[in-house]
């Protein structure tokens, strides 16, 4: 390993001044030594970075000296990590970072062409050009009534993923509300079953007083708003009061 150029070695103060100027509020800490770079008359001075958010990072100030020059100049100043540095996590594309509920009002979520949850739907468009206008109008009405005419529909994978997600939610059979309910949703008058294959397991709650109103619930879910509750059961039974026998406020009973 070649030795550091003596003029560059003596340029420690100039290197620190350059690091201080670049660091700003980050600050410059203790001197950590130097290392010789490839090429003649070029070396890097290293300084610790004391900023708590950059643990293990250091300022690297590369100094160089032209041939026959009597002083060294600053080549570059950079903040570099070490093996023990606190690093930012690996960048993940936005589409992979998306979480349930991230689509808020005004947000647009493009659907990828290869989304496994979807498959091509039947629009009947290939029949429109050769059909009589009146017949095509009837066909289009039937297609719309059946919920068809969409470019994409749920694939079997999409239905399975939705079913698993809904069953595992608080509107599924394993939630505390379902375990304490007097009856299952499938026997409730407020239960509106979904159409299609998902209707075998799910429906929507139409009880405005239930916390599950307007939500998809499983047929074996339940809550305290079951339609079959009789009047006596609708009254909440409160526990007997417990009194402090040392100090009773008798005015409460007047």
Short mmCIF file of C-alpha atoms in Angstrom, two decimals:
data_model
loop_
_atom_site.label_atom_id
_atom_site.label_comp_id
_atom_site.label_asym_id
_atom_site.label_seq_id
_atom_site.Cartn_x
_atom_site.Cartn_y
_atom_site.Cartn_z
CA UNK A 1 0.00 0.00 0.00
CA UNK A 2 1.42 3.37 -1.05
CA UNK A 3 1.97 6.06 1.52
CA UNK A 4 -0.14 9.19 1.68
CA UNK A 5 1.24 12.28 0.02
CA UNK A 6 2.67 14.48 2.77
CA UNK A 7 1.06 17.68 1.50
CA UNK A 8 -2.35 15.92 1.43
CA UNK A 9 -1.69 14.51 4.87
CA UNK A 10 -1.05 18.05 6.10
CA UNK A 11 -4.32 19.29 4.54
CA UNK A 12 -6.40 17.99 7.45
CA UNK A 13 -7.71 21.42 8.42
CA UNK A 14 -8.84 22.19 4.87
CA UNK A 15 -10.59 18.82 4.70
CA UNK A 16 -12.40 19.45 7.99
CA UNK A 17 -13.50 22.91 6.84
CA UNK A 18 -14.95 21.36 3.67
CA UNK A 19 -16.76 18.71 5.70
CA UNK A 20 -18.19 21.33 8.10
CA UNK A 21 -19.46 23.40 5.19
CA UNK A 22 -21.15 20.37 3.59
CA UNK A 23 -22.51 18.95 6.85
CA UNK A 24 -24.39 21.98 8.09
CA UNK A 25 -26.59 21.02 11.05
CA UNK A 26 -25.45 17.39 10.80
CA UNK A 27 -22.12 18.37 12.30
CA UNK A 28 -18.64 16.88 11.98
CA UNK A 29 -17.18 14.67 14.68
CA UNK A 30 -13.81 13.14 15.48
CA UNK A 31 -11.13 12.49 12.90
CA UNK A 32 -11.14 8.80 11.91
CA UNK A 33 -7.98 8.66 9.83
CA UNK A 34 -7.26 8.65 6.14
CA UNK A 35 -6.93 6.27 3.23
CA UNK A 36 -4.95 6.50 -0.01
CA UNK A 37 -7.01 6.44 -3.19
CA UNK A 38 -6.03 4.97 -6.53
CA UNK A 39 -3.78 7.31 -8.42
CA UNK A 40 -0.94 9.53 -7.36
CA UNK A 41 -1.35 12.41 -4.96
CA UNK A 42 -4.92 11.58 -3.89
CA UNK A 43 -6.25 10.54 -0.47
CA UNK A 44 -9.43 10.76 1.63
CA UNK A 45 -9.75 12.11 5.16
CA UNK A 46 -12.52 10.55 7.26
CA UNK A 47 -14.57 12.28 9.98
CA UNK A 48 -17.30 10.89 12.20
CA UNK A 49 -20.90 12.06 11.68
CA UNK A 50 -22.44 12.75 15.13
CA UNK A 51 -26.03 13.05 13.90
CA UNK A 52 -28.17 10.47 15.83
CA UNK A 53 -30.09 9.56 12.70
CA UNK A 54 -26.89 8.56 10.92
CA UNK A 55 -25.27 6.20 13.40
CA UNK A 56 -22.08 4.71 11.98
CA UNK A 57 -21.88 7.10 9.02
CA UNK A 58 -18.81 9.21 8.30
CA UNK A 59 -17.79 12.18 6.20
CA UNK A 60 -15.27 11.38 3.48
CA UNK A 61 -13.32 14.32 2.11
CA UNK A 62 -11.15 13.40 -0.85
CA UNK A 63 -8.16 15.70 -1.34
CA UNK A 64 -5.93 15.80 -4.40
CA UNK A 65 -2.76 17.63 -5.41
CA UNK A 66 -1.71 18.52 -8.92
CA UNK A 67 1.78 17.72 -10.04
CA UNK A 68 4.34 20.12 -8.50
CA UNK A 69 1.55 21.96 -6.61
CA UNK A 70 2.42 23.06 -3.11
CA UNK A 71 -1.09 22.68 -1.70
CA UNK A 72 -3.99 20.18 -1.91
CA UNK A 73 -7.53 20.95 -3.07
CA UNK A 74 -10.89 19.40 -2.23
CA UNK A 75 -12.04 16.88 -4.81
CA UNK A 76 -15.37 15.83 -3.22
CA UNK A 77 -17.19 15.61 0.13
CA UNK A 78 -19.63 12.74 0.70
CA UNK A 79 -21.42 11.08 3.62
CA UNK A 80 -20.80 7.33 3.56
CA UNK A 81 -22.08 4.36 5.62
CA UNK A 82 -20.04 1.70 7.34
CA UNK A 83 -20.87 -1.93 8.12
CA UNK A 84 -22.64 -0.88 11.34
CA UNK A 85 -24.55 2.06 9.85
CA UNK A 86 -28.25 2.60 10.18
CA UNK A 87 -29.53 2.26 6.60
CA UNK A 88 -32.84 3.00 4.98
CA UNK A 89 -34.89 -0.10 4.09
CA UNK A 90 -34.67 -1.49 0.57
CA UNK A 91 -36.94 0.48 -1.75
CA UNK A 92 -40.16 -1.34 -2.57
CA UNK A 93 -42.35 -0.30 -5.54
CA UNK A 94 -45.53 1.55 -4.62
CA UNK A 95 -47.74 -1.22 -6.00
CA UNK A 96 -46.10 -3.68 -3.58
CA UNK A 97 -46.37 -1.30 -0.61
CA UNK A 98 -50.10 -0.76 -1.07
CA UNK A 99 -52.14 -1.81 1.96
CA UNK A 100 -55.88 -2.42 2.40
CA UNK A 101 -57.67 0.88 2.89
CA UNK A 102 -54.99 2.98 1.18
CA UNK A 103 -57.37 4.04 -1.59
CA UNK A 104 -58.88 7.25 -0.22
CA UNK A 105 -61.19 9.80 -1.87
CA UNK A 106 -59.40 11.27 -4.87
CA UNK A 107 -56.89 8.40 -5.10
CA UNK A 108 -56.70 6.45 -8.37
CA UNK A 109 -55.52 2.83 -8.24
CA UNK A 110 -54.72 1.46 -11.72
CA UNK A 111 -55.55 -2.22 -12.15
CA UNK A 112 -52.65 -4.26 -13.57
CA UNK A 113 -53.29 -6.23 -16.73
CA UNK A 114 -52.17 -9.46 -15.08
CA UNK A 115 -54.15 -9.13 -11.83
CA UNK A 116 -54.91 -12.77 -10.87
CA UNK A 117 -58.05 -11.66 -9.02
CA UNK A 118 -59.71 -10.75 -12.31
CA UNK A 119 -60.53 -12.45 -15.57
CA UNK A 120 -62.10 -11.20 -18.83
CA UNK A 121 -65.83 -10.65 -18.64
CA UNK A 122 -68.46 -11.09 -21.31
CA UNK A 123 -69.58 -7.82 -22.87
CA UNK A 124 -71.35 -9.06 -25.97
CA UNK A 125 -69.56 -6.40 -27.98
CA UNK A 126 -68.59 -8.91 -30.65
CA UNK A 127 -72.30 -9.42 -31.38
CA UNK A 128 -73.24 -5.76 -31.65
CA UNK A 129 -71.99 -5.14 -35.17
CA UNK A 130 -74.02 -7.96 -36.74
CA UNK A 131 -77.16 -7.64 -34.62
CA UNK A 132 -80.44 -5.96 -35.39
CA UNK A 133 -80.62 -2.71 -33.33
CA UNK A 134 -83.82 -3.79 -31.58
CA UNK A 135 -82.48 -7.27 -30.83
CA UNK A 136 -79.19 -5.82 -29.65
CA UNK A 137 -81.05 -3.45 -27.30
CA UNK A 138 -82.84 -6.45 -25.76
CA UNK A 139 -79.58 -8.38 -25.49
CA UNK A 140 -77.89 -5.43 -23.83
CA UNK A 141 -80.75 -5.12 -21.33
CA UNK A 142 -80.45 -8.81 -20.42
CA UNK A 143 -76.67 -8.53 -20.09
CA UNK A 144 -77.04 -5.51 -17.81
CA UNK A 145 -79.73 -7.23 -15.71
CA UNK A 146 -77.46 -10.23 -15.13
CA UNK A 147 -74.60 -7.99 -14.07
CA UNK A 148 -72.55 -8.79 -17.15
CA UNK A 149 -71.19 -6.41 -19.73
CA UNK A 150 -68.04 -5.70 -17.72
CA UNK A 151 -64.59 -5.96 -19.21
CA UNK A 152 -63.33 -7.82 -16.13
CA UNK A 153 -64.99 -9.95 -13.48
CA UNK A 154 -63.74 -11.72 -10.37
CA UNK A 155 -61.69 -14.81 -11.08
CA UNK A 156 -61.89 -17.94 -8.88
CA UNK A 157 -58.70 -16.71 -7.18
CA UNK A 158 -60.28 -13.32 -6.54
CA UNK A 159 -63.37 -14.91 -5.01
CA UNK A 160 -61.32 -17.24 -2.82
CA UNK A 161 -59.12 -14.42 -1.55
CA UNK A 162 -62.14 -12.24 -0.79
CA UNK A 163 -63.88 -15.09 1.04
CA UNK A 164 -60.81 -15.83 3.17
CA UNK A 165 -60.35 -12.15 3.99
CA UNK A 166 -64.00 -11.68 4.98
CA UNK A 167 -64.08 -14.85 7.07
CA UNK A 168 -60.98 -13.76 8.97
CA UNK A 169 -62.35 -10.26 9.63
CA UNK A 170 -64.47 -9.12 12.58
CA UNK A 171 -67.53 -9.85 10.42
CA UNK A 172 -66.65 -13.55 10.28
CA UNK A 173 -67.62 -16.47 12.52
CA UNK A 174 -64.62 -16.13 14.83
CA UNK A 175 -65.22 -12.59 16.06
CA UNK A 176 -66.22 -11.90 19.70
CA UNK A 177 -69.58 -10.54 18.53
CA UNK A 178 -70.37 -13.76 16.67
CA UNK A 179 -69.43 -15.94 19.64
CA UNK A 180 -71.76 -14.02 21.98
CA UNK A 181 -74.61 -13.51 19.52
CA UNK A 182 -78.02 -15.08 20.22
CA UNK A 183 -78.26 -16.33 16.64
CA UNK A 184 -76.47 -16.45 13.31
CA UNK A 185 -76.90 -13.90 10.56
CA UNK A 186 -78.38 -16.47 8.19
CA UNK A 187 -81.45 -16.69 10.46
CA UNK A 188 -81.77 -12.91 10.93
CA UNK A 189 -84.44 -10.90 9.15
CA UNK A 190 -81.97 -8.09 8.48
CA UNK A 191 -79.65 -10.40 6.53
CA UNK A 192 -79.57 -9.81 2.75
CA UNK A 193 -77.76 -12.60 0.95
CA UNK A 194 -75.26 -11.74 -1.76
CA UNK A 195 -75.80 -12.91 -5.31
CA UNK A 196 -73.50 -15.31 -7.12
CA UNK A 197 -71.25 -17.96 -5.65
CA UNK A 198 -70.19 -15.74 -2.73
CA UNK A 199 -73.83 -15.69 -1.62
CA UNK A 200 -73.43 -19.22 -0.30
CA UNK A 201 -71.29 -17.83 2.52
CA UNK A 202 -72.01 -14.10 2.75
CA UNK A 203 -74.63 -11.42 2.82
CA UNK A 204 -75.06 -7.80 3.88
CA UNK A 205 -76.42 -6.53 7.19
CA UNK A 206 -79.42 -4.16 6.88
CA UNK A 207 -79.93 -3.39 10.58
CA UNK A 208 -79.17 0.31 11.05
CA UNK A 209 -78.57 -0.20 14.80
CA UNK A 210 -75.98 -2.93 14.26
CA UNK A 211 -72.29 -2.04 14.00
CA UNK A 212 -72.26 -4.25 10.90
CA UNK A 213 -74.93 -2.27 9.02
CA UNK A 214 -74.09 -2.03 5.27
CA UNK A 215 -71.19 -4.46 5.73
CA UNK A 216 -70.60 -7.91 4.30
CA UNK A 217 -71.03 -10.56 6.99
CA UNK A 218 -70.71 -14.32 6.91
CA UNK A 219 -73.81 -16.47 7.28
CA UNK A 220 -72.47 -17.84 10.59
CA UNK A 221 -71.64 -14.40 11.96
CA UNK A 222 -73.94 -12.74 14.48
CA UNK A 223 -74.41 -9.75 16.76
CA UNK A 224 -76.75 -8.49 19.48
CA UNK A 225 -79.12 -6.98 16.92
CA UNK A 226 -80.60 -10.30 15.75
CA UNK A 227 -84.20 -9.89 14.57
CA UNK A 228 -85.46 -12.88 16.60
CA UNK A 229 -84.63 -11.32 19.98
CA UNK A 230 -87.79 -11.06 22.11
CA UNK A 231 -88.58 -7.94 24.13
CA UNK A 232 -87.33 -9.33 27.45
CA UNK A 233 -83.96 -10.19 25.93
CA UNK A 234 -83.53 -6.73 24.43
CA UNK A 235 -83.15 -5.14 27.85
CA UNK A 236 -79.55 -5.16 29.00
CA UNK A 237 -79.09 -6.83 32.37
CA UNK A 238 -76.75 -4.68 34.43
CA UNK A 239 -74.76 -6.18 37.32
CA UNK A 240 -75.83 -5.50 40.89
CA UNK A 241 -74.27 -2.26 42.21
CA UNK A 242 -71.32 -2.50 44.58
CA UNK A 243 -71.30 0.07 47.39
CA UNK A 244 -68.47 1.48 49.43
CA UNK A 245 -69.73 0.64 52.94
CA UNK A 246 -67.37 3.15 54.53
CA UNK A 247 -68.90 6.20 52.87
CA UNK A 248 -72.34 6.03 51.25
CA UNK A 249 -73.89 9.15 49.80
CA UNK A 250 -77.47 8.69 51.04
CA UNK A 251 -78.67 11.62 48.93
CA UNK A 252 -78.45 9.34 45.94
CA UNK A 253 -81.33 7.29 47.32
CA UNK A 254 -83.62 10.17 48.41
#
